[in-house]
């Protein structure tokens, strides 16, 4: 019985220590949230972010109480005018903010903006896309994503697409090749997908387009859908042609 009593005493002592530790952490978290507000007013955006995120991580129940202040801080710290804040310092903090508020648009918008400032254009486009899944009517997300995609398209694509003589020549050549029985087409560096669509229209039964530019691949897929190409005929892959593995029946 004495041993049992000692064991219970030890458990009670451990529980007391854990309770005391949680109370200390809770008190520290509340203090950090208040310090974050002061840091924000002083325009110490990095310090404010670090303090808020620590507080929310330790005591999640604080987040609703400081929600508006934190979202305002995200907008202030990620604005294009805040050029003095190093993106390398902001990115991990904003990534954590997204994980803590997965259904909120503001953390995603802040992360996408800082990714753009850091030169990570493809990551920024991807983050804007995630925001659009949460807020499909967000004009900021739509315009930012479309502008980024446009900036990643080389200008010479537009000259080629408007070259009617070139386009007729390609269409005739592709049509002859398909008519001769070459029904499988590999479009290396497919760009906008224009030639892949021509091949499908001329009767190809399988077209695989590949391009290293992710934005161009997205544009090509959209062009395939808009032009109502038969489902399953054209596939666009964001991959280097040297790393492309084709099925036996797709080899050309």
mmCIF file of N, CA and C in Angstrom, residues 144-243:
data_model
loop_
_atom_site.group_PDB
_atom_site.id
_atom_site.type_symbol
_atom_site.label_atom_id
_atom_site.label_comp_id
_atom_site.label_asym_id
_atom_site.label_seq_id
_atom_site.Cartn_x
_atom_site.Cartn_y
_atom_site.Cartn_z
ATOM 1 N N UNK A 144 -3.392 38.949 -59.873
ATOM 2 C CA UNK A 144 -1.994 38.644 -59.560
ATOM 3 C C UNK A 144 -1.543 37.378 -60.277
ATOM 4 N N UNK A 145 -2.372 36.346 -60.235
ATOM 5 C CA UNK A 145 -2.018 35.102 -60.924
ATOM 6 C C UNK A 145 -1.895 35.311 -62.431
ATOM 7 N N UNK A 146 -2.883 35.984 -63.032
ATOM 8 C CA UNK A 146 -2.867 36.184 -64.482
ATOM 9 C C UNK A 146 -1.692 37.058 -64.914
ATOM 10 N N UNK A 147 -1.388 38.097 -64.137
ATOM 11 C CA UNK A 147 -0.247 38.957 -64.474
ATOM 12 C C UNK A 147 1.065 38.193 -64.390
ATOM 13 N N UNK A 148 1.189 37.344 -63.381
ATOM 14 C CA UNK A 148 2.409 36.547 -63.248
ATOM 15 C C UNK A 148 2.546 35.571 -64.404
ATOM 16 N N UNK A 149 1.449 34.911 -64.749
ATOM 17 C CA UNK A 149 1.492 33.966 -65.878
ATOM 18 C C UNK A 149 1.886 34.678 -67.159
ATOM 19 N N UNK A 150 1.313 35.873 -67.365
ATOM 20 C CA UNK A 150 1.636 36.647 -68.562
ATOM 21 C C UNK A 150 3.103 37.051 -68.587
ATOM 22 N N UNK A 151 3.646 37.408 -67.430
ATOM 23 C CA UNK A 151 5.048 37.844 -67.378
ATOM 24 C C UNK A 151 6.017 36.709 -67.665
ATOM 25 N N UNK A 152 5.552 35.460 -67.494
ATOM 26 C CA UNK A 152 6.415 34.309 -67.717
ATOM 27 C C UNK A 152 6.350 33.803 -69.149
ATOM 28 N N UNK A 153 5.514 34.434 -69.970
ATOM 29 C CA UNK A 153 5.397 34.039 -71.373
ATOM 30 C C UNK A 153 6.332 34.905 -72.216
ATOM 31 N N UNK A 154 7.249 34.276 -72.923
ATOM 32 C CA UNK A 154 8.184 35.019 -73.765
ATOM 33 C C UNK A 154 7.431 35.751 -74.867
ATOM 34 N N UNK A 155 7.848 36.993 -75.141
ATOM 35 C CA UNK A 155 7.131 37.838 -76.100
ATOM 36 C C UNK A 155 7.107 37.248 -77.508
ATOM 37 N N UNK A 156 8.154 36.467 -77.873
ATOM 38 C CA UNK A 156 8.206 35.964 -79.243
ATOM 39 C C UNK A 156 7.084 34.966 -79.546
ATOM 40 N N UNK A 157 6.446 34.409 -78.498
ATOM 41 C CA UNK A 157 5.315 33.513 -78.733
ATOM 42 C C UNK A 157 4.193 34.243 -79.468
ATOM 43 N N UNK A 158 3.977 35.502 -79.117
ATOM 44 C CA UNK A 158 2.886 36.249 -79.732
ATOM 45 C C UNK A 158 3.148 36.489 -81.219
ATOM 46 N N UNK A 159 4.399 36.765 -81.585
ATOM 47 C CA UNK A 159 4.730 36.965 -82.999
ATOM 48 C C UNK A 159 4.480 35.683 -83.783
ATOM 49 N N UNK A 160 4.874 34.545 -83.210
ATOM 50 C CA UNK A 160 4.679 33.277 -83.907
ATOM 51 C C UNK A 160 3.198 32.957 -84.081
ATOM 52 N N UNK A 161 2.432 33.184 -83.030
ATOM 53 C CA UNK A 161 1.015 32.842 -83.086
ATOM 54 C C UNK A 161 0.255 33.703 -84.095
ATOM 55 N N UNK A 162 0.768 34.874 -84.382
ATOM 56 C CA UNK A 162 0.121 35.776 -85.341
ATOM 57 C C UNK A 162 0.712 35.685 -86.741
ATOM 58 N N UNK A 163 1.612 34.733 -86.943
ATOM 59 C CA UNK A 163 2.225 34.528 -88.254
ATOM 60 C C UNK A 163 1.371 33.523 -89.034
ATOM 61 N N UNK A 164 0.425 34.024 -89.823
ATOM 62 C CA UNK A 164 -0.529 33.156 -90.506
ATOM 63 C C UNK A 164 0.145 32.227 -91.510
ATOM 64 N N UNK A 165 1.142 32.734 -92.237
ATOM 65 C CA UNK A 165 1.831 31.905 -93.224
ATOM 66 C C UNK A 165 2.529 30.722 -92.540
ATOM 67 N N UNK A 166 3.208 30.994 -91.447
ATOM 68 C CA UNK A 166 3.878 29.933 -90.688
ATOM 69 C C UNK A 166 2.863 28.910 -90.194
ATOM 70 N N UNK A 167 1.743 29.392 -89.659
ATOM 71 C CA UNK A 167 0.741 28.494 -89.099
ATOM 72 C C UNK A 167 0.119 27.597 -90.170
ATOM 73 N N UNK A 168 -0.148 28.158 -91.351
ATOM 74 C CA UNK A 168 -0.704 27.346 -92.449
ATOM 75 C C UNK A 168 0.290 26.276 -92.866
ATOM 76 N N UNK A 169 1.573 26.650 -92.918
ATOM 77 C CA UNK A 169 2.611 25.694 -93.310
ATOM 78 C C UNK A 169 2.679 24.528 -92.336
ATOM 79 N N UNK A 170 2.632 24.821 -91.059
ATOM 80 C CA UNK A 170 2.667 23.760 -90.052
ATOM 81 C C UNK A 170 1.431 22.875 -90.145
ATOM 82 N N UNK A 171 0.263 23.502 -90.317
ATOM 83 C CA UNK A 171 -0.969 22.726 -90.384
ATOM 84 C C UNK A 171 -0.948 21.759 -91.570
ATOM 85 N N UNK A 172 -0.479 22.234 -92.724
ATOM 86 C CA UNK A 172 -0.417 21.376 -93.911
ATOM 87 C C UNK A 172 0.569 20.233 -93.712
ATOM 88 N N UNK A 173 1.740 20.543 -93.131
ATOM 89 C CA UNK A 173 2.760 19.512 -92.911
ATOM 90 C C UNK A 173 2.278 18.461 -91.913
ATOM 91 N N UNK A 174 1.652 18.925 -90.840
ATOM 92 C CA UNK A 174 1.138 17.991 -89.825
ATOM 93 C C UNK A 174 0.018 17.153 -90.426
ATOM 94 N N UNK A 175 -0.859 17.781 -91.212
ATOM 95 C CA UNK A 175 -1.962 17.063 -91.847
ATOM 96 C C UNK A 175 -1.453 15.962 -92.761
ATOM 97 N N UNK A 176 -0.390 16.233 -93.541
ATOM 98 C CA UNK A 176 0.172 15.218 -94.438
ATOM 99 C C UNK A 176 0.753 14.055 -93.637
ATOM 100 N N UNK A 177 1.472 14.399 -92.540
ATOM 101 C CA UNK A 177 2.102 13.351 -91.728
ATOM 102 C C UNK A 177 1.048 12.437 -91.088
ATOM 103 N N UNK A 178 -0.017 13.031 -90.605
ATOM 104 C CA UNK A 178 -1.072 12.237 -89.981
ATOM 105 C C UNK A 178 -1.785 11.386 -91.024
ATOM 106 N N UNK A 179 -2.014 11.952 -92.214
ATOM 107 C CA UNK A 179 -2.684 11.223 -93.289
ATOM 108 C C UNK A 179 -1.855 10.025 -93.741
ATOM 109 N N UNK A 180 -0.540 10.110 -93.578
ATOM 110 C CA UNK A 180 0.349 9.006 -93.941
ATOM 111 C C UNK A 180 0.403 7.920 -92.872
ATOM 112 N N UNK A 181 -0.363 8.118 -91.790
ATOM 113 C CA UNK A 181 -0.437 7.089 -90.763
ATOM 114 C C UNK A 181 0.308 7.397 -89.484
ATOM 115 N N UNK A 182 0.904 8.561 -89.392
ATOM 116 C CA UNK A 182 1.621 8.935 -88.168
ATOM 117 C C UNK A 182 0.624 9.556 -87.189
ATOM 118 N N UNK A 183 -0.059 8.692 -86.472
ATOM 119 C CA UNK A 183 -1.175 9.123 -85.633
ATOM 120 C C UNK A 183 -0.759 9.536 -84.218
ATOM 121 N N UNK A 184 0.504 9.269 -83.853
ATOM 122 C CA UNK A 184 0.993 9.640 -82.528
ATOM 123 C C UNK A 184 1.996 10.773 -82.680
ATOM 124 N N UNK A 185 1.806 11.843 -81.918
ATOM 125 C CA UNK A 185 2.620 13.053 -82.068
ATOM 126 C C UNK A 185 3.267 13.434 -80.743
ATOM 127 N N UNK A 186 4.555 13.759 -80.789
ATOM 128 C CA UNK A 186 5.268 14.299 -79.627
ATOM 129 C C UNK A 186 5.628 15.748 -79.932
ATOM 130 N N UNK A 187 5.080 16.670 -79.159
ATOM 131 C CA UNK A 187 5.312 18.109 -79.356
ATOM 132 C C UNK A 187 6.291 18.586 -78.280
ATOM 133 N N UNK A 188 7.588 18.631 -78.626
ATOM 134 C CA UNK A 188 8.628 19.031 -77.670
ATOM 135 C C UNK A 188 8.708 20.551 -77.615
ATOM 136 N N UNK A 189 8.644 21.115 -76.418
ATOM 137 C CA UNK A 189 8.596 22.568 -76.274
ATOM 138 C C UNK A 189 7.272 23.076 -76.792
ATOM 139 N N UNK A 190 6.174 22.502 -76.262
ATOM 140 C CA UNK A 190 4.844 22.750 -76.837
ATOM 141 C C UNK A 190 4.354 24.180 -76.650
ATOM 142 N N UNK A 191 4.936 24.925 -75.697
ATOM 143 C CA UNK A 191 4.537 26.315 -75.506
ATOM 144 C C UNK A 191 3.054 26.466 -75.239
ATOM 145 N N UNK A 192 2.368 27.220 -76.091
ATOM 146 C CA UNK A 192 0.934 27.485 -75.901
ATOM 147 C C UNK A 192 0.062 26.300 -76.266
ATOM 148 N N UNK A 193 0.654 25.249 -76.840
ATOM 149 C CA UNK A 193 -0.125 24.081 -77.243
ATOM 150 C C UNK A 193 -0.734 24.197 -78.625
ATOM 151 N N UNK A 194 -0.369 25.245 -79.369
ATOM 152 C CA UNK A 194 -0.971 25.506 -80.682
ATOM 153 C C UNK A 194 -0.769 24.330 -81.633
ATOM 154 N N UNK A 195 0.475 23.831 -81.744
ATOM 155 C CA UNK A 195 0.747 22.742 -82.682
ATOM 156 C C UNK A 195 0.121 21.429 -82.208
ATOM 157 N N UNK A 196 0.049 21.229 -80.905
ATOM 158 C CA UNK A 196 -0.610 20.031 -80.378
ATOM 159 C C UNK A 196 -2.087 20.021 -80.763
ATOM 160 N N UNK A 197 -2.712 21.196 -80.685
ATOM 161 C CA UNK A 197 -4.128 21.314 -81.050
ATOM 162 C C UNK A 197 -4.305 21.076 -82.550
ATOM 163 N N UNK A 198 -3.390 21.615 -83.368
ATOM 164 C CA UNK A 198 -3.452 21.378 -84.811
ATOM 165 C C UNK A 198 -3.363 19.887 -85.110
ATOM 166 N N UNK A 199 -2.440 19.195 -84.444
ATOM 167 C CA UNK A 199 -2.271 17.760 -84.681
ATOM 168 C C UNK A 199 -3.549 17.000 -84.351
ATOM 169 N N UNK A 200 -4.184 17.368 -83.234
ATOM 170 C CA UNK A 200 -5.432 16.700 -82.851
ATOM 171 C C UNK A 200 -6.529 16.979 -83.868
ATOM 172 N N UNK A 201 -6.592 18.204 -84.354
ATOM 173 C CA UNK A 201 -7.618 18.558 -85.343
ATOM 174 C C UNK A 201 -7.401 17.844 -86.669
ATOM 175 N N UNK A 202 -6.139 17.552 -86.970
ATOM 176 C CA UNK A 202 -5.824 16.882 -88.241
ATOM 177 C C UNK A 202 -5.992 15.371 -88.147
ATOM 178 N N UNK A 203 -6.372 14.880 -86.955
ATOM 179 C CA UNK A 203 -6.697 13.461 -86.845
ATOM 180 C C UNK A 203 -5.761 12.613 -86.022
ATOM 181 N N UNK A 204 -4.777 13.213 -85.382
ATOM 182 C CA UNK A 204 -3.894 12.425 -84.521
ATOM 183 C C UNK A 204 -4.712 11.821 -83.381
ATOM 184 N N UNK A 205 -4.398 10.582 -83.016
ATOM 185 C CA UNK A 205 -5.166 9.919 -81.962
ATOM 186 C C UNK A 205 -4.515 10.089 -80.596
ATOM 187 N N UNK A 206 -3.241 10.488 -80.602
ATOM 188 C CA UNK A 206 -2.541 10.688 -79.327
ATOM 189 C C UNK A 206 -1.476 11.760 -79.512
ATOM 190 N N UNK A 207 -1.547 12.825 -78.686
ATOM 191 C CA UNK A 207 -0.574 13.919 -78.753
ATOM 192 C C UNK A 207 -0.037 14.163 -77.343
ATOM 193 N N UNK A 208 1.290 14.117 -77.208
ATOM 194 C CA UNK A 208 1.927 14.414 -75.931
ATOM 195 C C UNK A 208 2.771 15.671 -76.110
ATOM 196 N N UNK A 209 2.411 16.730 -75.400
ATOM 197 C CA UNK A 209 3.189 17.965 -75.435
ATOM 198 C C UNK A 209 3.962 18.115 -74.143
ATOM 199 N N UNK A 210 5.188 18.601 -74.218
ATOM 200 C CA UNK A 210 5.965 18.815 -73.000
ATOM 201 C C UNK A 210 6.681 20.160 -73.075
ATOM 202 N N UNK A 211 6.825 20.796 -71.920
ATOM 203 C CA UNK A 211 7.491 22.096 -71.848
ATOM 204 C C UNK A 211 8.041 22.280 -70.440
ATOM 205 N N UNK A 212 9.175 22.975 -70.336
ATOM 206 C CA UNK A 212 9.789 23.225 -69.036
ATOM 207 C C UNK A 212 9.101 24.356 -68.281
ATOM 208 N N UNK A 213 8.421 25.244 -69.026
ATOM 209 C CA UNK A 213 7.778 26.401 -68.421
ATOM 210 C C UNK A 213 6.402 26.004 -67.883
ATOM 211 N N UNK A 214 6.265 26.014 -66.562
ATOM 212 C CA UNK A 214 5.013 25.589 -65.933
ATOM 213 C C UNK A 214 3.844 26.469 -66.348
ATOM 214 N N UNK A 215 4.100 27.786 -66.444
ATOM 215 C CA UNK A 215 3.032 28.702 -66.838
ATOM 216 C C UNK A 215 2.550 28.403 -68.261
ATOM 217 N N UNK A 216 3.490 28.086 -69.154
ATOM 218 C CA UNK A 216 3.119 27.754 -70.525
ATOM 219 C C UNK A 216 2.297 26.469 -70.566
ATOM 220 N N UNK A 217 2.650 25.496 -69.733
ATOM 221 C CA UNK A 217 1.891 24.247 -69.689
ATOM 222 C C UNK A 217 0.453 24.505 -69.258
ATOM 223 N N UNK A 218 0.287 25.361 -68.254
ATOM 224 C CA UNK A 218 -1.066 25.701 -67.812
ATOM 225 C C UNK A 218 -1.842 26.373 -68.941
ATOM 226 N N UNK A 219 -1.166 27.255 -69.666
ATOM 227 C CA UNK A 219 -1.814 27.941 -70.778
ATOM 228 C C UNK A 219 -2.194 26.948 -71.878
ATOM 229 N N UNK A 220 -1.297 25.988 -72.138
ATOM 230 C CA UNK A 220 -1.567 24.990 -73.174
ATOM 231 C C UNK A 220 -2.768 24.129 -72.795
ATOM 232 N N UNK A 221 -2.838 23.709 -71.537
ATOM 233 C CA UNK A 221 -3.981 22.889 -71.089
ATOM 234 C C UNK A 221 -5.289 23.657 -71.227
ATOM 235 N N UNK A 222 -5.236 24.936 -70.881
ATOM 236 C CA UNK A 222 -6.444 25.760 -71.000
ATOM 237 C C UNK A 222 -6.844 25.911 -72.461
ATOM 238 N N UNK A 223 -5.843 26.081 -73.343
ATOM 239 C CA UNK A 223 -6.124 26.214 -74.775
ATOM 240 C C UNK A 223 -6.757 24.937 -75.328
ATOM 241 N N UNK A 224 -6.287 23.794 -74.867
ATOM 242 C CA UNK A 224 -6.854 22.512 -75.296
ATOM 243 C C UNK A 224 -8.328 22.434 -74.895
ATOM 244 N N UNK A 225 -8.642 22.853 -73.671
ATOM 245 C CA UNK A 225 -10.029 22.814 -73.199
ATOM 246 C C UNK A 225 -10.913 23.800 -73.951
ATOM 247 N N UNK A 226 -10.390 25.025 -74.140
ATOM 248 C CA UNK A 226 -11.172 26.068 -74.815
ATOM 249 C C UNK A 226 -11.487 25.666 -76.254
ATOM 250 N N UNK A 227 -10.530 24.991 -76.907
ATOM 251 C CA UNK A 227 -10.718 24.592 -78.310
ATOM 252 C C UNK A 227 -11.441 23.256 -78.455
ATOM 253 N N UNK A 228 -11.899 22.726 -77.348
ATOM 254 C CA UNK A 228 -12.743 21.531 -77.341
ATOM 255 C C UNK A 228 -12.118 20.364 -78.097
ATOM 256 N N UNK A 229 -10.847 20.144 -77.823
ATOM 257 C CA UNK A 229 -10.164 18.991 -78.406
ATOM 258 C C UNK A 229 -10.738 17.728 -77.788
ATOM 259 N N UNK A 230 -10.851 16.684 -78.576
ATOM 260 C CA UNK A 230 -11.421 15.429 -78.075
ATOM 261 C C UNK A 230 -10.722 14.988 -76.792
ATOM 262 N N UNK A 231 -11.535 14.621 -75.818
ATOM 263 C CA UNK A 231 -10.999 14.263 -74.498
ATOM 264 C C UNK A 231 -10.032 13.089 -74.591
ATOM 265 N N UNK A 232 -8.891 13.238 -73.925
ATOM 266 C CA UNK A 232 -7.910 12.163 -73.875
ATOM 267 C C UNK A 232 -6.915 12.140 -75.000
ATOM 268 N N UNK A 233 -7.099 13.018 -76.005
ATOM 269 C CA UNK A 233 -6.178 13.011 -77.149
ATOM 270 C C UNK A 233 -4.885 13.733 -76.813
ATOM 271 N N UNK A 234 -4.987 14.924 -76.212
ATOM 272 C CA UNK A 234 -3.806 15.742 -75.932
ATOM 273 C C UNK A 234 -3.487 15.721 -74.435
ATOM 274 N N UNK A 235 -2.227 15.451 -74.111
ATOM 275 C CA UNK A 235 -1.749 15.522 -72.728
ATOM 276 C C UNK A 235 -0.543 16.464 -72.692
ATOM 277 N N UNK A 236 -0.565 17.422 -71.783
ATOM 278 C CA UNK A 236 0.521 18.388 -71.650
ATOM 279 C C UNK A 236 1.273 18.117 -70.356
ATOM 280 N N UNK A 237 2.584 17.934 -70.443
ATOM 281 C CA UNK A 237 3.406 17.586 -69.289
ATOM 282 C C UNK A 237 4.465 18.649 -69.042
ATOM 283 N N UNK A 238 4.598 19.052 -67.791
ATOM 284 C CA UNK A 238 5.639 20.015 -67.390
ATOM 285 C C UNK A 238 6.907 19.226 -67.046
ATOM 286 N N UNK A 239 7.658 18.868 -68.087
ATOM 287 C CA UNK A 239 8.832 18.010 -67.904
ATOM 288 C C UNK A 239 9.832 18.250 -69.027
ATOM 289 N N UNK A 240 11.105 18.027 -68.727
ATOM 290 C CA UNK A 240 12.151 18.086 -69.748
ATOM 291 C C UNK A 240 11.988 16.886 -70.667
ATOM 292 N N UNK A 241 12.051 17.104 -71.978
ATOM 293 C CA UNK A 241 11.850 16.014 -72.931
ATOM 294 C C UNK A 241 12.853 14.883 -72.726
ATOM 295 N N UNK A 242 14.045 15.204 -72.180
ATOM 296 C CA UNK A 242 15.062 14.175 -71.933
ATOM 297 C C UNK A 242 14.636 13.225 -70.815
ATOM 298 N N UNK A 243 13.731 13.700 -69.965
ATOM 299 C CA UNK A 243 13.263 12.878 -68.852
ATOM 300 C C UNK A 243 11.870 12.297 -69.097
#
